[in-house]
GROMACS .gro file of C-alpha atoms in nm:
model
  377
    1MET     CA    1   9.192  10.511  10.081
    2SER     CA    2   9.014  10.786  10.275
    3ASP     CA    3   8.717  10.986  10.145
    4VAL     CA    4   8.828  11.291  10.347
    5ILE     CA    5   8.754  11.622  10.174
    6LEU     CA    6   9.028  11.876  10.232
    7PRO     CA    7   8.923  12.204  10.397
    8ILE     CA    8   8.841  12.482  10.149
    9VAL     CA    9   8.967  12.831  10.232
   10ASP     CA   10   8.812  13.133  10.059
   11LEU     CA   11   9.080  13.379   9.952
   12ASP     CA   12   8.815  13.617   9.815
   13VAL     CA   13   8.678  13.683  10.165
   14PHE     CA   14   9.025  13.768  10.296
   15LEU     CA   15   9.112  13.999  10.006
   16ALA     CA   16   8.777  14.182  10.017
   17THR     CA   17   8.781  14.267  10.390
   18PRO     CA   18   9.107  14.148  10.554
   19GLU     CA   19   9.013  14.274  10.903
   20SER     CA   20   8.658  14.135  10.911
   21PRO     CA   21   8.546  13.847  11.136
   22GLY     CA   22   8.480  13.642  10.822
   23ALA     CA   23   8.835  13.695  10.699
   24THR     CA   24   8.978  13.616  11.043
   25ASN     CA   25   8.780  13.291  11.041
   26GLU     CA   26   8.918  13.197  10.697
   27CYS     CA   27   9.274  13.269  10.817
   28LYS     CA   28   9.223  13.045  11.120
   29LYS     CA   29   9.080  12.777  10.891
   30ALA     CA   30   9.392  12.801  10.669
   31ALA     CA   31   9.631  12.765  10.963
   32ASP     CA   32   9.432  12.479  11.118
   33ALA     CA   33   9.416  12.294  10.784
   34LEU     CA   34   9.793  12.319  10.738
   35ILE     CA   35   9.850  12.193  11.094
   36ALA     CA   36   9.604  11.904  11.063
   37TYR     CA   37   9.645  11.800  10.699
   38GLY     CA   38   9.955  11.976  10.562
   39ALA     CA   39   9.726  12.076  10.274
   40LEU     CA   40   9.409  12.264  10.179
   41LEU     CA   41   9.209  12.380   9.880
   42VAL     CA   42   9.188  12.753   9.819
   43HIS     CA   43   8.911  12.929   9.628
   44ASP     CA   44   9.039  13.228   9.431
   45SER     CA   45   8.805  13.388   9.178
   46ARG     CA   46   9.103  13.559   9.009
   47VAL     CA   47   9.222  13.223   8.876
   48SER     CA   48   9.127  13.156   8.515
   49GLU     CA   49   9.057  12.799   8.403
   50GLU     CA   50   9.127  12.920   8.048
   51ASP     CA   51   9.479  13.025   8.151
   52ASN     CA   52   9.530  12.685   8.316
   53SER     CA   53   9.411  12.508   8.001
   54THR     CA   54   9.641  12.717   7.777
   55PHE     CA   55   9.930  12.638   8.010
   56LEU     CA   56   9.855  12.262   8.015
   57ASP     CA   57   9.833  12.254   7.634
   58LEU     CA   58  10.171  12.426   7.602
   59ILE     CA   59  10.345  12.192   7.847
   60GLU     CA   60  10.191  11.884   7.681
   61ASP     CA   61  10.321  12.007   7.344
   62TYR     CA   62  10.664  12.079   7.492
   63PHE     CA   63  10.709  11.734   7.645
   64ALA     CA   64  10.576  11.563   7.332
   65GLN     CA   65  10.896  11.675   7.155
   66PRO     CA   66  11.182  11.431   7.083
   67GLU     CA   67  11.427  11.385   7.370
   68ASP     CA   68  11.719  11.538   7.178
   69LEU     CA   69  11.530  11.868   7.160
   70LEU     CA   70  11.441  11.855   7.529
   71LYS     CA   71  11.801  11.783   7.632
   72ARG     CA   72  11.906  12.124   7.495
   73ASP     CA   73  11.716  12.278   7.786
   74GLU     CA   74  11.892  12.076   8.061
   75ARG     CA   75  12.115  12.259   8.312
   76PRO     CA   76  12.257  11.984   8.540
   77GLU     CA   77  12.546  12.211   8.640
   78LEU     CA   78  12.285  12.432   8.814
   79GLY     CA   79  12.126  12.141   9.003
   80TYR     CA   80  11.847  12.139   8.741
   81GLN     CA   81  11.707  12.452   8.911
   82VAL     CA   82  11.621  12.606   8.573
   83GLY     CA   83  11.524  12.437   8.247
   84VAL     CA   84  11.421  12.076   8.202
   85THR     CA   85  11.477  11.766   8.416
   86LEU     CA   86  11.416  11.454   8.208
   87GLU     CA   87  11.261  11.130   8.326
   88ASN     CA   88  11.457  10.891   8.551
   89THR     CA   89  11.672  11.170   8.698
   90GLU     CA   90  11.507  11.274   9.026
   91LYS     CA   91  11.507  11.010   9.300
   92PRO     CA   92  11.232  10.995   9.563
   93LYS     CA   93  11.410  11.089   9.885
   94CYS     CA   94  11.203  10.841  10.086
   95ALA     CA   95  11.343  10.542   9.897
   96VAL     CA   96  11.665  10.566  10.101
   97ASP     CA   97  11.588  10.814  10.381
   98GLU     CA   98  11.560  10.627  10.712
   99PRO     CA   99  11.324  10.871  10.894
  100CYS     CA  100  11.098  10.865  10.589
  101LEU     CA  101  11.096  10.486  10.574
  102LYS     CA  102  10.999  10.482  10.943
  103VAL     CA  103  10.700  10.703  10.858
  104ILE     CA  104  10.587  10.440  10.607
  105GLU     CA  105  10.637  10.161  10.863
  106ARG     CA  106  10.412  10.341  11.113
  107LEU     CA  107  10.126  10.357  10.863
  108ASP     CA  108   9.862  10.087  10.854
  109PRO     CA  109   9.956   9.855  10.562
  110ALA     CA  110   9.630   9.948  10.385
  111GLU     CA  111   9.724  10.318  10.399
  112ARG     CA  112  10.085  10.293  10.280
  113PRO     CA  113  10.213  10.441   9.954
  114LEU     CA  114  10.306  10.219   9.663
  115ASP     CA  115  10.637  10.048   9.743
  116ILE     CA  116  10.934  10.275   9.671
  117THR     CA  117  11.209  10.081   9.848
  118ALA     CA  118  11.324   9.930   9.518
  119HIS     CA  119  11.203  10.228   9.318
  120SER     CA  120  11.423  10.368   9.044
  121PRO     CA  121  11.439  10.746   8.984
  122ASP     CA  122  11.094  10.888   8.907
  123PRO     CA  123  10.974  10.851   8.546
  124LYS     CA  124  10.840  11.208   8.556
  125CYS     CA  125  10.994  11.506   8.375
  126ARG     CA  126  10.998  11.865   8.499
  127PHE     CA  127  11.055  12.217   8.377
  128PHE     CA  128  11.165  12.485   8.621
  129TRP     CA  129  11.077  12.845   8.529
  130LYS     CA  130  11.193  13.108   8.777
  131MET     CA  131  10.927  13.350   8.898
  132SER     CA  132  11.154  13.541   9.134
  133GLU     CA  133  11.230  13.905   9.201
  134VAL     CA  134  11.599  14.001   9.182
  135PRO     CA  135  11.717  14.088   9.535
  136PRO     CA  136  11.871  14.431   9.598
  137TYR     CA  137  12.177  14.257   9.744
  138GLU     CA  138  12.428  13.998   9.626
  139THR     CA  139  12.296  13.652   9.710
  140LYS     CA  140  12.530  13.388   9.847
  141TYR     CA  141  12.345  13.132   9.634
  142PRO     CA  142  12.366  13.244   9.269
  143GLY     CA  143  12.315  12.888   9.142
  144LEU     CA  144  11.968  12.887   9.298
  145ASN     CA  145  11.891  13.219   9.130
  146ALA     CA  146  12.006  13.152   8.771
  147PRO     CA  147  11.837  13.305   8.462
  148ASN     CA  148  11.555  13.121   8.287
  149VAL     CA  149  11.588  12.885   7.992
  150ILE     CA  150  11.357  12.953   7.695
  151PRO     CA  151  11.300  12.653   7.464
  152GLU     CA  152  11.422  12.706   7.107
  153SER     CA  153  11.168  12.499   6.914
  154ASP     CA  154  10.938  12.670   6.665
  155GLY     CA  155  10.578  12.662   6.784
  156ILE     CA  156  10.692  12.646   7.144
  157ARG     CA  157  10.926  12.944   7.180
  158ASP     CA  158  10.673  13.204   7.058
  159ARG     CA  159  10.404  13.085   7.306
  160TRP     CA  160  10.632  13.008   7.596
  161THR     CA  161  10.710  13.318   7.798
  162LEU     CA  162  10.362  13.472   7.786
  163ALA     CA  163  10.185  13.150   7.893
  164MET     CA  164  10.442  13.069   8.164
  165GLU     CA  165  10.435  13.419   8.310
  166LYS     CA  166  10.057  13.449   8.296
  167TRP     CA  167   9.982  13.122   8.476
  168GLY     CA  168  10.286  13.153   8.701
  169THR     CA  169  10.181  13.500   8.815
  170SER     CA  170   9.830  13.376   8.903
  171MET     CA  171   9.977  13.097   9.114
  172LYS     CA  172  10.241  13.320   9.275
  173ILE     CA  173   9.990  13.586   9.380
  174ALA     CA  174   9.750  13.324   9.517
  175VAL     CA  175  10.012  13.140   9.724
  176ASN     CA  176  10.164  13.465   9.851
  177ASP     CA  177   9.819  13.575   9.971
  178LEU     CA  178   9.758  13.233  10.126
  179ALA     CA  179  10.092  13.265  10.311
  180GLU     CA  180   9.960  13.591  10.460
  181MET     CA  181   9.635  13.421  10.561
  182ALA     CA  182   9.830  13.139  10.728
  183ALA     CA  183  10.046  13.391  10.917
  184VAL     CA  184   9.737  13.572  11.051
  185GLY     CA  185   9.576  13.241  11.143
  186LEU     CA  186   9.887  13.144  11.340
  187GLY     CA  187   9.880  13.473  11.533
  188LEU     CA  188  10.175  13.627  11.346
  189PRO     CA  189  10.199  13.962  11.163
  190ARG     CA  190  10.028  13.937  10.826
  191THR     CA  191  10.353  13.975  10.627
  192ALA     CA  192  10.570  13.749  10.848
  193PHE     CA  193  10.595  13.485  10.574
  194SER     CA  194  10.548  13.699  10.261
  195ASP     CA  195  10.831  13.933  10.363
  196ALA     CA  196  11.060  13.635  10.425
  197GLY     CA  197  10.978  13.503  10.077
  198LYS     CA  198  10.992  13.833   9.886
  199TYR     CA  199  11.315  13.741   9.706
  200GLY     CA  200  11.270  13.364   9.711
  201PRO     CA  201  11.369  13.163   9.401
  202HIS     CA  202  11.005  13.076   9.330
  203LEU     CA  203  10.953  12.818   9.057
  204LEU     CA  204  10.671  12.745   8.819
  205ALA     CA  205  10.751  12.376   8.793
  206PRO     CA  206  10.519  12.179   8.565
  207THR     CA  207  10.568  11.803   8.602
  208ALA     CA  208  10.506  11.573   8.305
  209SER     CA  209  10.448  11.197   8.293
  210ASP     CA  210  10.419  11.012   7.960
  211LEU     CA  211  10.106  10.799   8.002
  212VAL     CA  212  10.178  10.600   7.687
  213LYS     CA  213  10.504  10.473   7.836
  214TYR     CA  214  10.405  10.487   8.204
  215GLY     CA  215  10.028  10.443   8.198
  216ALA     CA  216   9.994  10.097   8.355
  217LYS     CA  217   9.799  10.076   8.680
  218ASP     CA  218  10.009  10.119   8.997
  219THR     CA  219  10.297  10.285   8.815
  220ILE     CA  220  10.469  10.531   9.049
  221LEU     CA  221  10.506  10.864   8.867
  222ALA     CA  222  10.639  11.049   9.172
  223GLY     CA  223  10.742  10.840   9.472
  224PHE     CA  224  10.634  10.915   9.832
  225HIS     CA  225  10.803  11.241   9.937
  226THR     CA  226  10.768  11.590  10.082
  227ASP     CA  227  10.851  11.919   9.909
  228LEU     CA  228  11.160  12.111  10.016
  229ASN     CA  229  11.016  12.463   9.970
  230PHE     CA  230  10.774  12.668  10.187
  231LEU     CA  231  10.436  12.623  10.015
  232THR     CA  232  10.347  12.436   9.696
  233ILE     CA  233  10.041  12.532   9.492
  234HIS     CA  234   9.881  12.341   9.204
  235GLY     CA  235   9.612  12.406   8.948
  236ARG     CA  236   9.368  12.139   8.837
  237SER     CA  237   9.532  11.846   8.651
  238ARG     CA  238   9.362  11.663   8.365
  239TYR     CA  239   9.451  11.326   8.520
  240PRO     CA  240   9.393  11.221   8.884
  241GLY     CA  241   9.659  11.030   9.077
  242LEU     CA  242   9.781  11.257   9.357
  243ASN     CA  243   9.754  11.105   9.706
  244ILE     CA  244   9.844  11.289  10.027
  245TRP     CA  245   9.875  11.181  10.391
  246ALA     CA  246   9.726  11.385  10.675
  247ARG     CA  247   9.948  11.397  10.982
  248ASN     CA  248   9.650  11.363  11.217
  249SER     CA  249   9.506  11.044  11.075
  250GLY     CA  250   9.770  10.844  10.889
  251LYS     CA  251   9.515  10.799  10.610
  252ARG     CA  252   9.593  10.813  10.240
  253ILE     CA  253   9.371  11.078  10.082
  254ALA     CA  254   9.304  11.097   9.707
  255VAL     CA  255   9.306  11.467   9.622
  256LYS     CA  256   8.984  11.576   9.452
  257PHE     CA  257   8.900  11.924   9.331
  258PRO     CA  258   8.537  12.044   9.329
  259LEU     CA  259   8.391  11.959   8.988
  260SER     CA  260   8.383  12.323   8.882
  261GLY     CA  261   8.505  12.657   9.007
  262ARG     CA  262   8.832  12.835   9.059
  263TYR     CA  263   9.025  12.625   9.306
  264LEU     CA  264   9.392  12.557   9.375
  265LEU     CA  265   9.560  12.297   9.597
  266VAL     CA  266   9.817  12.418   9.853
  267GLN     CA  267  10.063  12.190  10.039
  268ALA     CA  268  10.309  12.265  10.319
  269GLY     CA  269  10.680  12.218  10.248
  270LYS     CA  270  10.996  12.166  10.453
  271GLN     CA  271  11.078  12.537  10.490
  272LEU     CA  272  10.742  12.600  10.659
  273GLU     CA  273  10.796  12.295  10.881
  274HIS     CA  274  11.143  12.425  10.979
  275LEU     CA  275  11.028  12.782  11.047
  276GLY     CA  276  10.734  12.656  11.255
  277GLY     CA  277  10.945  12.415  11.457
  278GLY     CA  278  10.729  12.125  11.340
  279LEU     CA  279  10.390  12.283  11.419
  280ILE     CA  280  10.304  12.239  11.050
  281LYS     CA  281  10.462  11.932  10.890
  282ALA     CA  282  10.560  11.913  10.525
  283GLY     CA  283  10.293  11.700  10.363
  284PHE     CA  284  10.382  11.354  10.235
  285HIS     CA  285  10.242  11.274   9.892
  286GLU     CA  286  10.282  11.054   9.585
  287VAL     CA  287  10.156  11.054   9.226
  288VAL     CA  288  10.051  10.716   9.087
  289VAL     CA  289   9.847  10.566   8.807
  290ASN     CA  290   9.520  10.444   8.962
  291ASP     CA  291   9.173  10.354   8.833
  292ALA     CA  292   9.070  10.719   8.813
  293THR     CA  293   9.383  10.797   8.607
  294LEU     CA  294   9.301  10.514   8.366
  295GLN     CA  295   8.943  10.640   8.327
  296ALA     CA  296   9.071  10.990   8.248
  297ILE     CA  297   9.312  10.846   7.988
  298GLU     CA  298   9.026  10.670   7.809
  299ARG     CA  299   8.810  10.987   7.818
  300ARG     CA  300   9.093  11.200   7.675
  301LYS     CA  301   9.152  10.948   7.394
  302ILE     CA  302   8.789  10.982   7.287
  303GLU     CA  303   8.738  11.356   7.346
  304PHE     CA  304   9.082  11.481   7.232
  305PRO     CA  305   9.226  11.208   7.007
  306THR     CA  306   9.503  11.429   6.866
  307ARG     CA  307   9.638  11.553   7.199
  308PRO     CA  308   9.946  11.397   7.363
  309LEU     CA  309   9.867  11.157   7.650
  310ILE     CA  310  10.087  11.331   7.905
  311ARG     CA  311   9.988  11.399   8.267
  312ILE     CA  312  10.082  11.756   8.358
  313SER     CA  313  10.079  11.892   8.710
  314SER     CA  314  10.078  12.272   8.707
  315THR     CA  315  10.294  12.296   9.016
  316PHE     CA  316  10.440  12.616   9.166
  317PHE     CA  317  10.704  12.604   9.441
  318TRP     CA  318  10.700  12.915   9.665
  319HIS     CA  319  11.031  12.957   9.851
  320LEU     CA  320  11.168  13.173  10.127
  321SER     CA  321  11.455  13.398  10.016
  322SER     CA  322  11.780  13.200   9.978
  323ASP     CA  323  11.970  13.428  10.220
  324PHE     CA  324  11.697  13.423  10.488
  325ASP     CA  325  11.800  13.278  10.825
  326LEU     CA  326  11.591  12.965  10.868
  327ALA     CA  327  11.530  12.883  11.234
  328PRO     CA  328  11.217  12.789  11.432
  329MET     CA  329  11.002  13.079  11.552
  330SER     CA  330  10.982  13.036  11.929
  331GLU     CA  331  10.606  13.094  11.960
  332LEU     CA  332  10.531  12.832  11.695
  333GLN     CA  333  10.784  12.582  11.831
  334THR     CA  334  10.619  12.601  12.174
  335ARG     CA  335  10.283  12.521  12.015
  336ALA     CA  336  10.444  12.237  11.817
  337ARG     CA  337  10.572  12.070  12.134
  338GLN     CA  338  10.231  12.099  12.299
  339LEU     CA  339  10.058  11.957  11.990
  340ARG     CA  340  10.297  11.663  11.982
  341ALA     CA  341  10.237  11.594  12.351
  342ASP     CA  342   9.859  11.610  12.300
  343THR     CA  343   9.880  11.376  12.000
  344ILE     CA  344  10.081  11.118  12.194
  345ASN     CA  345   9.852  11.146  12.497
  346LEU     CA  346   9.545  11.086  12.281
  347GLY     CA  347   9.707  10.785  12.116
  348LYS     CA  348   9.668  10.935  11.767
  349VAL     CA  349   9.899  10.864  11.475
  350ASP     CA  350  10.193  11.105  11.448
  351LEU     CA  351  10.366  11.043  11.117
  352ASP     CA  352  10.699  11.183  11.226
  353GLU     CA  353  10.948  11.157  11.508
  354GLU     CA  354  11.052  11.470  11.693
  355THR     CA  355  11.297  11.660  11.473
  356ALA     CA  356  11.576  11.904  11.557
  357TYR     CA  357  11.557  12.207  11.327
  358GLU     CA  358  11.910  12.344  11.310
  359PRO     CA  359  11.949  12.713  11.220
  360MET     CA  360  12.082  12.762  10.865
  361LYS     CA  361  12.037  12.977  10.558
  362VAL     CA  362  11.747  12.877  10.334
  363GLY     CA  363  11.992  12.832  10.045
  364GLN     CA  364  12.184  12.575  10.249
  365GLN     CA  365  11.863  12.389  10.332
  366VAL     CA  366  11.772  12.376   9.961
  367GLN     CA  367  12.116  12.247   9.863
  368ASN     CA  368  12.099  11.979  10.133
  369GLU     CA  369  11.763  11.858  10.000
  370LEU     CA  370  11.877  11.863   9.636
  371ARG     CA  371  12.164  11.629   9.720
  372HIS     CA  372  11.915  11.386   9.878
  373ILE     CA  373  11.715  11.361   9.555
  374ALA     CA  374  12.019  11.336   9.324
  375LEU     CA  375  11.979  11.675   9.157
  376MET     CA  376  12.300  11.818   9.300
  377ALA     CA  377  12.639  11.656   9.365
   0.00000   0.00000   0.00000
């Protein structure tokens, strides 16, 4: 396990004076971090820890409900792209995906994820809450742009929409601004990515793991995988357990937030990898129960004895618009090929083989990925 600290990018500097040398430096830092690590921490003073706490309490209460109540909110006919996905539904793509298994093989045995080759579907649950803007045109992918599901239960329904929208909006604004910083840092127009994602089916997607049922050490809560969207952003979780892999080192890195302050974690997804022709790779990660998770469980039992023992990740998936033409940008693809050549020449670890990024609509790319993880037939 590596003690690497992820780069921290200051969004406040960029928003205050976007054209200043300081802002330009932060943009370059954002782009370089995504290229090197596939992830970064972003400081955003607009983010409220109180809003995060309110959101985590709500989602803990929601997933503490009996399964028959939760099942009312399932929409399998929509590929689970709105409403709830219950435990043991979503499969980690890497358990059966040959290129992904080769990535694991290339890692030093001490740096590999927990074994997923015999792994059942993940024991985590999810709720997908759309945070998208209705496009001024008819989308070819209505199933990826379906209306939201509001839980019916008393004590949940009346708190739901306000808390989801409040925290979701904070995350959406932050990741949209970070996308603009990354574009500038890559030498693109500031709105190159944000314009492409204006009508994306963005999802506030809290993930829940029952630590009473699945709290034993080395339990895999989310198997080794990458995200299919453009950028993923997370608030601070109450329980550690997220590990990521940096493309430039092959090291497993335990994600740690600064002890205090308004920080969010951002990870690159497959849409960004595709658009950049592999210059930025979607970041591999897993969520497991480790010693730090167990310590947090014991602390929560003492400090909050009446609260459910459920690990919540306040995840937000930022997507490109479903009807956007997804194809590598030539200037980024050229840099990607040079970076790959340099990596090989230096004898460094490259976690992935060279990939062909076929042109397609974003909606098609999403559907292809959903079939891989058993959320769509």
